[in-house]
């Protein structure tokens, strides 16, 4: 192989104090062995992004930085969420690295897959997606909701890789491409396939979190899924239009029937149907307004174009 290139591992961390030292130990081992095998350049790093943690995550990162030259740290001004933290890390890393791999601080994603990611990079791939071979380590609830989500996204016409979370390698030019997507409502899994360039897939086993708790409670998971849908598909709005048309057509038919009934003398009491339709139509209208409102809300946050993150501090050498 020609000269080995620089790899940056980008690791978003939110309240990850209990896992960071173990994570660092394993990643240090991985990077060191890859450097020794001449697979990656000695100036490769693991970049921990502190996403406004409430615990001492940043303190731990600083301590690791002090003792290990392979460590770099980025501190955001406040908590901005997983996707924004990842973006901040990638945008910083691209100034130093040839290739970047994003992975979670809890190392649920198999660290040994990194070799395969890098191998595919050297074979000319700009984006390598980590795909989970199974979801056995997930709870039944998470497994079924996640699979339903991927199915729905596909049905809505969004190009999304099945069972791929945010464990992926990107080359510098792919990240530079990503930088040109200006959307504020960031859903990386939907955006990255839009970048293009040659891409590959690596399958791996996903482990259980070895310490600490998931930072994706149900509420965040739902918000994330909803963001994914409304950022990439306007089909829900179209569905409402179709629904409205159908109901309108149905009501025309019903009206005709009612007129005929009236003419032949069958006047019905009709209170039940009347109330029924008022509530039904009212519900549909409210729902439709809500969906449209969601999109308007999204446009609102996009036009404001607020920064997705602010950097408080970068420690790197
Ligand atoms: N994370 C983050 N900011 C947040 C929430 C999560 O940077 O607001 C990070 C978290 O530290 C972890 C990754 O995103 O490295 C994935 O979170 P987690 O492992 O809790 O999610 P799960 O694996 O349960 O989906
Ligand atoms: Mg996790």
mmCIF file of C-alpha atoms and ligand atoms in Angstrom:
data_model
loop_
_atom_site.group_PDB
_atom_site.id
_atom_site.type_symbol
_atom_site.label_atom_id
_atom_site.label_comp_id
_atom_site.label_asym_id
_atom_site.label_seq_id
_atom_site.Cartn_x
_atom_site.Cartn_y
_atom_site.Cartn_z
ATOM 1 C CA UNK A 1 0.000 0.000 0.000
ATOM 2 C CA UNK A 2 1.075 3.580 -0.641
ATOM 3 C CA UNK A 3 1.377 6.069 2.197
ATOM 4 C CA UNK A 4 -1.237 5.423 4.871
ATOM 5 C CA UNK A 5 -3.868 8.129 5.280
ATOM 6 C CA UNK A 6 -5.223 9.968 8.267
ATOM 7 C CA UNK A 7 -8.291 8.537 9.983
ATOM 8 C CA UNK A 8 -10.441 10.458 12.465
ATOM 9 C CA UNK A 9 -12.965 8.671 14.645
ATOM 10 C CA UNK A 10 -15.761 11.109 15.469
ATOM 11 C CA UNK A 11 -17.560 10.273 18.699
ATOM 12 C CA UNK A 12 -20.505 12.359 19.930
ATOM 13 C CA UNK A 13 -20.820 12.211 23.716
ATOM 14 C CA UNK A 14 -23.742 13.286 25.822
ATOM 15 C CA UNK A 15 -23.445 12.413 29.525
ATOM 16 C CA UNK A 16 -21.101 9.553 28.719
ATOM 17 C CA UNK A 17 -18.891 9.848 31.785
ATOM 18 C CA UNK A 18 -19.417 6.186 32.809
ATOM 19 C CA UNK A 19 -18.324 4.781 29.447
ATOM 20 C CA UNK A 20 -15.633 7.140 28.181
ATOM 21 C CA UNK A 21 -12.565 5.575 29.749
ATOM 22 C CA UNK A 22 -13.400 2.095 28.525
ATOM 23 C CA UNK A 23 -14.321 3.497 25.102
ATOM 24 C CA UNK A 24 -11.009 5.320 24.973
ATOM 25 C CA UNK A 25 -9.111 2.185 25.992
ATOM 26 C CA UNK A 26 -10.627 0.123 23.185
ATOM 27 C CA UNK A 27 -10.289 2.809 20.544
ATOM 28 C CA UNK A 28 -6.714 3.500 21.583
ATOM 29 C CA UNK A 29 -5.919 -0.158 21.082
ATOM 30 C CA UNK A 30 -7.594 -0.161 17.699
ATOM 31 C CA UNK A 31 -5.879 2.987 16.426
ATOM 32 C CA UNK A 32 -2.470 1.924 17.732
ATOM 33 C CA UNK A 33 -2.656 -1.472 16.083
ATOM 34 C CA UNK A 34 -3.797 0.035 12.787
ATOM 35 C CA UNK A 35 -0.985 2.582 12.907
ATOM 36 C CA UNK A 36 1.532 -0.186 13.620
ATOM 37 C CA UNK A 37 0.232 -2.160 10.647
ATOM 38 C CA UNK A 38 0.685 0.940 8.511
ATOM 39 C CA UNK A 39 -3.028 0.957 7.662
ATOM 40 C CA UNK A 40 -3.516 4.518 8.850
ATOM 41 C CA UNK A 41 -1.206 7.479 9.407
ATOM 42 C CA UNK A 42 0.286 8.124 12.877
ATOM 43 C CA UNK A 43 -1.526 11.465 13.067
ATOM 44 C CA UNK A 44 -4.893 9.685 13.143
ATOM 45 C CA UNK A 45 -7.087 10.665 16.090
ATOM 46 C CA UNK A 46 -10.241 9.926 18.036
ATOM 47 C CA UNK A 47 -12.227 13.137 18.289
ATOM 48 C CA UNK A 48 -14.643 13.207 21.215
ATOM 49 C CA UNK A 49 -17.433 15.744 20.757
ATOM 50 C CA UNK A 50 -18.939 16.858 24.038
ATOM 51 C CA UNK A 51 -22.552 17.695 23.236
ATOM 52 C CA UNK A 52 -23.220 19.946 26.215
ATOM 53 C CA UNK A 53 -23.118 17.120 28.752
ATOM 54 C CA UNK A 54 -24.452 17.812 32.224
ATOM 55 C CA UNK A 55 -21.973 15.452 33.867
ATOM 56 C CA UNK A 56 -18.187 15.595 33.831
ATOM 57 C CA UNK A 57 -17.808 14.219 30.285
ATOM 58 C CA UNK A 58 -15.678 17.181 29.200
ATOM 59 C CA UNK A 59 -13.424 16.803 32.231
ATOM 60 C CA UNK A 60 -12.827 13.179 31.291
ATOM 61 C CA UNK A 61 -12.075 14.146 27.691
ATOM 62 C CA UNK A 62 -9.550 16.742 28.868
ATOM 63 C CA UNK A 63 -7.890 14.185 31.118
ATOM 64 C CA UNK A 64 -7.678 11.667 28.263
ATOM 65 C CA UNK A 65 -6.255 14.377 26.020
ATOM 66 C CA UNK A 66 -3.565 15.125 28.573
ATOM 67 C CA UNK A 67 -2.402 11.519 28.720
ATOM 68 C CA UNK A 68 -2.904 10.293 25.140
ATOM 69 C CA UNK A 69 -1.690 12.041 21.959
ATOM 70 C CA UNK A 70 -4.294 10.095 19.927
ATOM 71 C CA UNK A 71 -7.123 11.974 21.641
ATOM 72 C CA UNK A 72 -8.714 15.224 20.469
ATOM 73 C CA UNK A 73 -11.727 16.976 21.948
ATOM 74 C CA UNK A 74 -14.404 19.332 20.732
ATOM 75 C CA UNK A 75 -16.732 21.080 23.128
ATOM 76 C CA UNK A 76 -20.045 22.466 21.884
ATOM 77 C CA UNK A 77 -21.539 25.506 23.558
ATOM 78 C CA UNK A 78 -24.586 23.498 24.696
ATOM 79 C CA UNK A 79 -26.560 20.325 23.986
ATOM 80 C CA UNK A 80 -27.580 20.284 20.321
ATOM 81 C CA UNK A 81 -28.493 16.634 19.850
ATOM 82 C CA UNK A 82 -26.745 13.627 18.378
ATOM 83 C CA UNK A 83 -27.039 14.643 14.709
ATOM 84 C CA UNK A 84 -25.715 18.163 15.215
ATOM 85 C CA UNK A 85 -22.905 16.909 17.431
ATOM 86 C CA UNK A 86 -21.931 14.467 14.705
ATOM 87 C CA UNK A 87 -21.988 17.209 12.110
ATOM 88 C CA UNK A 88 -19.843 19.474 14.291
ATOM 89 C CA UNK A 89 -17.328 16.637 14.691
ATOM 90 C CA UNK A 90 -17.216 15.860 10.982
ATOM 91 C CA UNK A 91 -16.839 19.501 9.978
ATOM 92 C CA UNK A 92 -13.950 19.881 12.396
ATOM 93 C CA UNK A 93 -12.317 16.579 11.476
ATOM 94 C CA UNK A 94 -12.361 17.248 7.740
ATOM 95 C CA UNK A 95 -9.728 19.948 8.231
ATOM 96 C CA UNK A 96 -7.277 17.309 9.460
ATOM 97 C CA UNK A 97 -8.394 13.918 8.169
ATOM 98 C CA UNK A 98 -8.593 12.066 4.864
ATOM 99 C CA UNK A 99 -11.355 9.816 6.137
ATOM 100 C CA UNK A 100 -13.709 9.980 9.104
ATOM 101 C CA UNK A 101 -15.704 7.293 10.870
ATOM 102 C CA UNK A 102 -18.600 8.317 13.100
ATOM 103 C CA UNK A 103 -19.479 6.036 15.975
ATOM 104 C CA UNK A 104 -21.359 6.139 19.261
ATOM 105 C CA UNK A 105 -19.551 6.617 22.544
ATOM 106 C CA UNK A 106 -21.063 3.439 23.981
ATOM 107 C CA UNK A 107 -19.260 1.303 21.366
ATOM 108 C CA UNK A 108 -22.412 -0.644 20.546
ATOM 109 C CA UNK A 109 -21.026 -0.636 17.039
ATOM 110 C CA UNK A 110 -18.363 -3.275 16.615
ATOM 111 C CA UNK A 111 -14.958 -1.572 16.676
ATOM 112 C CA UNK A 112 -13.381 -4.373 14.646
ATOM 113 C CA UNK A 113 -15.440 -3.339 11.627
ATOM 114 C CA UNK A 114 -13.181 -0.268 11.366
ATOM 115 C CA UNK A 115 -10.565 -2.280 9.450
ATOM 116 C CA UNK A 116 -13.136 -3.170 6.811
ATOM 117 C CA UNK A 117 -14.331 0.413 6.537
ATOM 118 C CA UNK A 118 -10.777 1.565 5.929
ATOM 119 C CA UNK A 119 -10.098 -1.244 3.475
ATOM 120 C CA UNK A 120 -13.078 -0.146 1.379
ATOM 121 C CA UNK A 121 -11.859 3.447 1.568
ATOM 122 C CA UNK A 122 -8.542 2.394 0.044
ATOM 123 C CA UNK A 123 -10.501 0.556 -2.644
ATOM 124 C CA UNK A 124 -11.938 3.903 -3.657
ATOM 125 C CA UNK A 125 -15.175 4.171 -1.686
ATOM 126 C CA UNK A 126 -16.094 7.637 -0.426
ATOM 127 C CA UNK A 127 -18.904 6.486 1.826
ATOM 128 C CA UNK A 128 -19.075 3.157 3.636
ATOM 129 C CA UNK A 129 -22.286 2.381 5.513
ATOM 130 C CA UNK A 130 -22.193 0.208 8.604
ATOM 131 C CA UNK A 131 -25.195 -2.096 8.484
ATOM 132 C CA UNK A 132 -26.330 -4.197 11.431
ATOM 133 C CA UNK A 133 -26.576 -7.869 10.634
ATOM 134 C CA UNK A 134 -29.358 -8.410 13.154
ATOM 135 C CA UNK A 135 -31.288 -6.585 15.801
ATOM 136 C CA UNK A 136 -31.112 -9.328 18.414
ATOM 137 C CA UNK A 137 -29.593 -7.080 21.070
ATOM 138 C CA UNK A 138 -32.495 -4.620 20.798
ATOM 139 C CA UNK A 139 -35.634 -4.817 22.865
ATOM 140 C CA UNK A 140 -38.662 -6.131 20.980
ATOM 141 C CA UNK A 141 -40.170 -2.653 21.098
ATOM 142 C CA UNK A 142 -37.146 -0.876 19.626
ATOM 143 C CA UNK A 143 -36.693 -3.561 16.993
ATOM 144 C CA UNK A 144 -40.250 -3.419 15.706
ATOM 145 C CA UNK A 145 -40.572 0.368 15.797
ATOM 146 C CA UNK A 146 -37.221 0.797 14.050
ATOM 147 C CA UNK A 147 -38.114 -1.675 11.329
ATOM 148 C CA UNK A 148 -41.509 -0.061 10.863
ATOM 149 C CA UNK A 149 -39.754 3.264 10.539
ATOM 150 C CA UNK A 150 -37.364 2.090 7.813
ATOM 151 C CA UNK A 151 -40.283 0.542 5.914
ATOM 152 C CA UNK A 152 -42.335 3.693 6.150
ATOM 153 C CA UNK A 153 -39.431 5.875 5.021
ATOM 154 C CA UNK A 154 -38.946 3.647 2.006
ATOM 155 C CA UNK A 155 -42.698 3.760 1.244
ATOM 156 C CA UNK A 156 -42.564 7.545 1.414
ATOM 157 C CA UNK A 157 -39.877 7.516 -1.234
ATOM 158 C CA UNK A 158 -36.839 8.320 0.917
ATOM 159 C CA UNK A 159 -33.559 6.728 -0.073
ATOM 160 C CA UNK A 160 -32.439 5.216 3.215
ATOM 161 C CA UNK A 161 -30.174 2.254 3.959
ATOM 162 C CA UNK A 162 -31.891 -0.500 5.959
ATOM 163 C CA UNK A 163 -30.541 -1.028 9.468
ATOM 164 C CA UNK A 164 -27.845 1.578 9.016
ATOM 165 C CA UNK A 165 -27.554 3.994 11.894
ATOM 166 C CA UNK A 166 -24.762 6.545 12.037
ATOM 167 C CA UNK A 167 -21.817 4.150 11.978
ATOM 168 C CA UNK A 168 -20.178 5.092 8.705
ATOM 169 C CA UNK A 169 -16.984 6.140 7.021
ATOM 170 C CA UNK A 170 -16.838 9.251 4.887
ATOM 171 C CA UNK A 171 -13.944 10.539 2.834
ATOM 172 C CA UNK A 172 -12.951 14.163 3.064
ATOM 173 C CA UNK A 173 -14.630 15.032 -0.225
ATOM 174 C CA UNK A 174 -17.841 13.334 0.895
ATOM 175 C CA UNK A 175 -17.856 15.430 4.075
ATOM 176 C CA UNK A 176 -17.122 18.529 2.019
ATOM 177 C CA UNK A 177 -20.169 17.574 -0.047
ATOM 178 C CA UNK A 178 -22.191 17.202 3.126
ATOM 179 C CA UNK A 179 -21.107 20.692 4.176
ATOM 180 C CA UNK A 180 -22.969 22.081 1.179
ATOM 181 C CA UNK A 181 -26.326 20.759 2.375
ATOM 182 C CA UNK A 182 -27.641 23.747 4.248
ATOM 183 C CA UNK A 183 -30.608 22.180 5.991
ATOM 184 C CA UNK A 184 -31.035 22.987 9.649
ATOM 185 C CA UNK A 185 -33.308 20.013 10.401
ATOM 186 C CA UNK A 186 -30.577 17.477 10.059
ATOM 187 C CA UNK A 187 -31.266 13.799 9.432
ATOM 188 C CA UNK A 188 -27.902 12.449 8.327
ATOM 189 C CA UNK A 189 -29.166 9.012 7.293
ATOM 190 C CA UNK A 190 -31.330 10.676 4.686
ATOM 191 C CA UNK A 191 -28.810 13.286 3.546
ATOM 192 C CA UNK A 192 -25.698 11.141 3.164
ATOM 193 C CA UNK A 193 -27.123 8.961 0.340
ATOM 194 C CA UNK A 194 -27.892 12.198 -1.536
ATOM 195 C CA UNK A 195 -24.196 13.095 -1.643
ATOM 196 C CA UNK A 196 -23.419 10.414 -4.185
ATOM 197 C CA UNK A 197 -19.832 9.197 -4.907
ATOM 198 C CA UNK A 198 -18.922 5.493 -4.789
ATOM 199 C CA UNK A 199 -20.212 3.795 -1.666
ATOM 200 C CA UNK A 200 -19.974 0.433 0.040
ATOM 201 C CA UNK A 201 -21.465 -1.471 2.952
ATOM 202 C CA UNK A 202 -19.918 -3.259 5.921
ATOM 203 C CA UNK A 203 -22.087 -5.536 8.070
ATOM 204 C CA UNK A 204 -21.434 -5.938 11.771
ATOM 205 C CA UNK A 205 -23.021 -7.175 14.990
ATOM 206 C CA UNK A 206 -24.360 -4.481 17.266
ATOM 207 C CA UNK A 207 -23.681 -5.005 20.979
ATOM 208 C CA UNK A 208 -25.559 -3.917 24.062
ATOM 209 C CA UNK A 209 -24.472 -0.699 25.737
ATOM 210 C CA UNK A 210 -21.745 -1.769 28.219
ATOM 211 C CA UNK A 211 -22.457 1.047 30.676
ATOM 212 C CA UNK A 212 -24.668 4.087 31.098
ATOM 213 C CA UNK A 213 -28.143 4.523 29.684
ATOM 214 C CA UNK A 214 -29.536 5.162 26.241
ATOM 215 C CA UNK A 215 -29.777 8.873 25.477
ATOM 216 C CA UNK A 216 -32.646 8.151 23.113
ATOM 217 C CA UNK A 217 -35.761 7.819 25.224
ATOM 218 C CA UNK A 218 -39.038 7.180 23.402
ATOM 219 C CA UNK A 219 -39.806 10.877 23.107
ATOM 220 C CA UNK A 220 -36.498 11.632 21.353
ATOM 221 C CA UNK A 221 -36.863 8.543 19.160
ATOM 222 C CA UNK A 222 -40.300 9.667 17.959
ATOM 223 C CA UNK A 223 -39.109 13.234 17.365
ATOM 224 C CA UNK A 224 -36.158 11.862 15.410
ATOM 225 C CA UNK A 225 -38.366 9.617 13.254
ATOM 226 C CA UNK A 226 -40.778 12.459 12.646
ATOM 227 C CA UNK A 227 -37.928 14.741 11.637
ATOM 228 C CA UNK A 228 -36.686 12.123 9.235
ATOM 229 C CA UNK A 229 -40.051 11.873 7.542
ATOM 230 C CA UNK A 230 -40.904 15.546 7.292
ATOM 231 C CA UNK A 231 -37.406 16.508 6.169
ATOM 232 C CA UNK A 232 -37.429 14.137 3.255
ATOM 233 C CA UNK A 233 -40.943 13.600 2.051
ATOM 234 C CA UNK A 234 -43.920 15.791 1.291
ATOM 235 C CA UNK A 235 -46.076 12.718 0.776
ATOM 236 C CA UNK A 236 -47.978 13.222 4.059
ATOM 237 C CA UNK A 237 -49.223 16.552 2.731
ATOM 238 C CA UNK A 238 -50.199 14.939 -0.534
ATOM 239 C CA UNK A 239 -52.056 12.213 1.350
ATOM 240 C CA UNK A 240 -54.107 14.893 3.049
ATOM 241 C CA UNK A 241 -55.015 16.411 -0.288
ATOM 242 C CA UNK A 242 -56.104 13.017 -1.585
ATOM 243 C CA UNK A 243 -58.033 12.318 1.606
ATOM 244 C CA UNK A 244 -59.783 15.661 1.299
ATOM 245 C CA UNK A 245 -60.747 14.947 -2.316
ATOM 246 C CA UNK A 246 -62.071 11.497 -1.427
ATOM 247 C CA UNK A 247 -64.189 12.841 1.388
ATOM 248 C CA UNK A 248 -65.499 15.589 -0.852
ATOM 249 C CA UNK A 249 -66.485 13.058 -3.529
ATOM 250 C CA UNK A 250 -68.100 10.828 -0.917
ATOM 251 C CA UNK A 251 -70.087 13.721 0.494
ATOM 252 C CA UNK A 252 -71.369 14.615 -3.002
ATOM 253 C CA UNK A 253 -72.641 11.067 -3.425
ATOM 254 C CA UNK A 254 -74.159 11.101 0.037
ATOM 255 C CA UNK A 255 -75.866 14.386 -0.751
ATOM 256 C CA UNK A 256 -77.389 12.972 -3.923
ATOM 257 C CA UNK A 257 -78.653 9.938 -2.029
ATOM 258 C CA UNK A 258 -80.145 12.131 0.673
ATOM 259 C CA UNK A 259 -81.925 14.289 -1.913
ATOM 260 C CA UNK A 260 -83.433 11.242 -3.580
ATOM 261 C CA UNK A 261 -84.544 9.894 -0.207
ATOM 262 C CA UNK A 262 -86.139 13.226 0.622
ATOM 263 C CA UNK A 263 -87.978 13.378 -2.716
ATOM 264 C CA UNK A 264 -89.478 9.918 -2.286
ATOM 265 C CA UNK A 265 -90.574 10.900 1.197
ATOM 266 C CA UNK A 266 -88.137 9.033 3.446
ATOM 267 C CA UNK A 267 -86.926 11.821 5.690
ATOM 268 C CA UNK A 268 -84.620 10.316 8.281
ATOM 269 C CA UNK A 269 -84.109 11.608 11.806
ATOM 270 C CA UNK A 270 -80.427 11.865 11.031
ATOM 271 C CA UNK A 271 -79.092 13.183 14.297
ATOM 272 C CA UNK A 272 -76.551 10.367 14.665
ATOM 273 C CA UNK A 273 -75.163 10.677 11.178
ATOM 274 C CA UNK A 274 -75.068 14.427 11.477
ATOM 275 C CA UNK A 275 -73.094 14.389 14.690
ATOM 276 C CA UNK A 276 -70.929 11.578 13.364
ATOM 277 C CA UNK A 277 -69.932 13.475 10.268
ATOM 278 C CA UNK A 278 -69.258 16.701 12.142
ATOM 279 C CA UNK A 279 -66.792 14.977 14.439
ATOM 280 C CA UNK A 280 -65.244 12.936 11.682
ATOM 281 C CA UNK A 281 -64.691 15.863 9.368
ATOM 282 C CA UNK A 282 -63.570 18.024 12.276
ATOM 283 C CA UNK A 283 -60.984 15.454 13.234
ATOM 284 C CA UNK A 284 -59.683 15.087 9.721
ATOM 285 C CA UNK A 285 -59.456 18.839 9.351
ATOM 286 C CA UNK A 286 -57.540 19.273 12.565
ATOM 287 C CA UNK A 287 -55.173 16.467 11.681
ATOM 288 C CA UNK A 288 -54.588 17.953 8.241
ATOM 289 C CA UNK A 289 -53.969 21.393 9.652
ATOM 290 C CA UNK A 290 -51.521 19.833 12.072
ATOM 291 C CA UNK A 291 -49.522 18.128 9.339
ATOM 292 C CA UNK A 292 -49.413 21.283 7.264
ATOM 293 C CA UNK A 293 -48.423 23.207 10.373
ATOM 294 C CA UNK A 294 -45.513 20.821 10.932
ATOM 295 C CA UNK A 295 -44.156 21.566 7.510
ATOM 296 C CA UNK A 296 -44.613 25.284 7.974
ATOM 297 C CA UNK A 297 -42.787 24.990 11.274
ATOM 298 C CA UNK A 298 -39.975 23.264 9.470
ATOM 299 C CA UNK A 299 -39.803 25.982 6.838
ATOM 300 C CA UNK A 300 -39.766 28.498 9.683
ATOM 301 C CA UNK A 301 -36.705 26.971 11.284
ATOM 302 C CA UNK A 302 -34.997 26.567 7.906
ATOM 303 C CA UNK A 303 -35.433 30.225 6.915
ATOM 304 C CA UNK A 304 -34.101 31.421 10.216
ATOM 305 C CA UNK A 305 -30.982 29.418 9.356
ATOM 306 C CA UNK A 306 -29.670 29.484 12.886
ATOM 307 C CA UNK A 307 -26.274 27.888 13.401
ATOM 308 C CA UNK A 308 -26.583 24.182 14.106
ATOM 309 C CA UNK A 309 -23.898 24.290 16.754
ATOM 310 C CA UNK A 310 -21.379 26.669 18.243
ATOM 311 C CA UNK A 311 -17.922 25.550 19.231
ATOM 312 C CA UNK A 312 -16.774 26.430 22.709
ATOM 313 C CA UNK A 313 -13.362 24.810 22.595
ATOM 314 C CA UNK A 314 -11.221 22.538 20.433
ATOM 315 C CA UNK A 315 -8.293 20.639 21.846
ATOM 316 C CA UNK A 316 -6.186 18.954 19.234
ATOM 317 C CA UNK A 317 -2.531 18.449 18.429
HETATM 318 N N1 LIG B 1 -25.771 11.774 21.930
HETATM 319 C C1 LIG B 1 -25.396 13.099 21.747
HETATM 320 N N2 LIG B 1 -26.301 14.091 22.040
HETATM 321 C C2 LIG B 1 -27.568 13.830 22.492
HETATM 322 C C3 LIG B 1 -27.948 12.461 22.639
HETATM 323 C C4 LIG B 1 -27.024 11.466 22.340
HETATM 324 O O1 LIG B 1 -24.269 13.390 21.342
HETATM 325 O O2 LIG B 1 -28.319 14.758 22.739
HETATM 326 C C5 LIG B 1 -24.783 10.698 21.622
HETATM 327 C C6 LIG B 1 -24.561 9.704 22.730
HETATM 328 O O3 LIG B 1 -23.596 10.164 23.646
HETATM 329 C C7 LIG B 1 -24.085 8.477 21.965
HETATM 330 C C8 LIG B 1 -24.834 8.583 20.662
HETATM 331 O O4 LIG B 1 -25.299 9.932 20.566
HETATM 332 O O5 LIG B 1 -22.694 8.529 21.700
HETATM 333 C C9 LIG B 1 -25.996 7.618 20.570
HETATM 334 O O6 LIG B 1 -26.778 7.695 21.738
HETATM 335 P P1 LIG B 1 -27.288 6.397 22.510
HETATM 336 O O7 LIG B 1 -26.223 5.352 22.548
HETATM 337 O O8 LIG B 1 -27.790 6.846 23.841
HETATM 338 O O9 LIG B 1 -28.489 5.957 21.583
HETATM 339 P P2 LIG B 1 -29.000 4.455 21.271
HETATM 340 O O10 LIG B 1 -27.791 3.643 20.942
HETATM 341 O O11 LIG B 1 -29.672 3.996 22.497
HETATM 342 O O12 LIG B 1 -29.921 4.635 20.101
HETATM 343 MG MG1 LIG B 2 -26.159 3.435 22.009
#
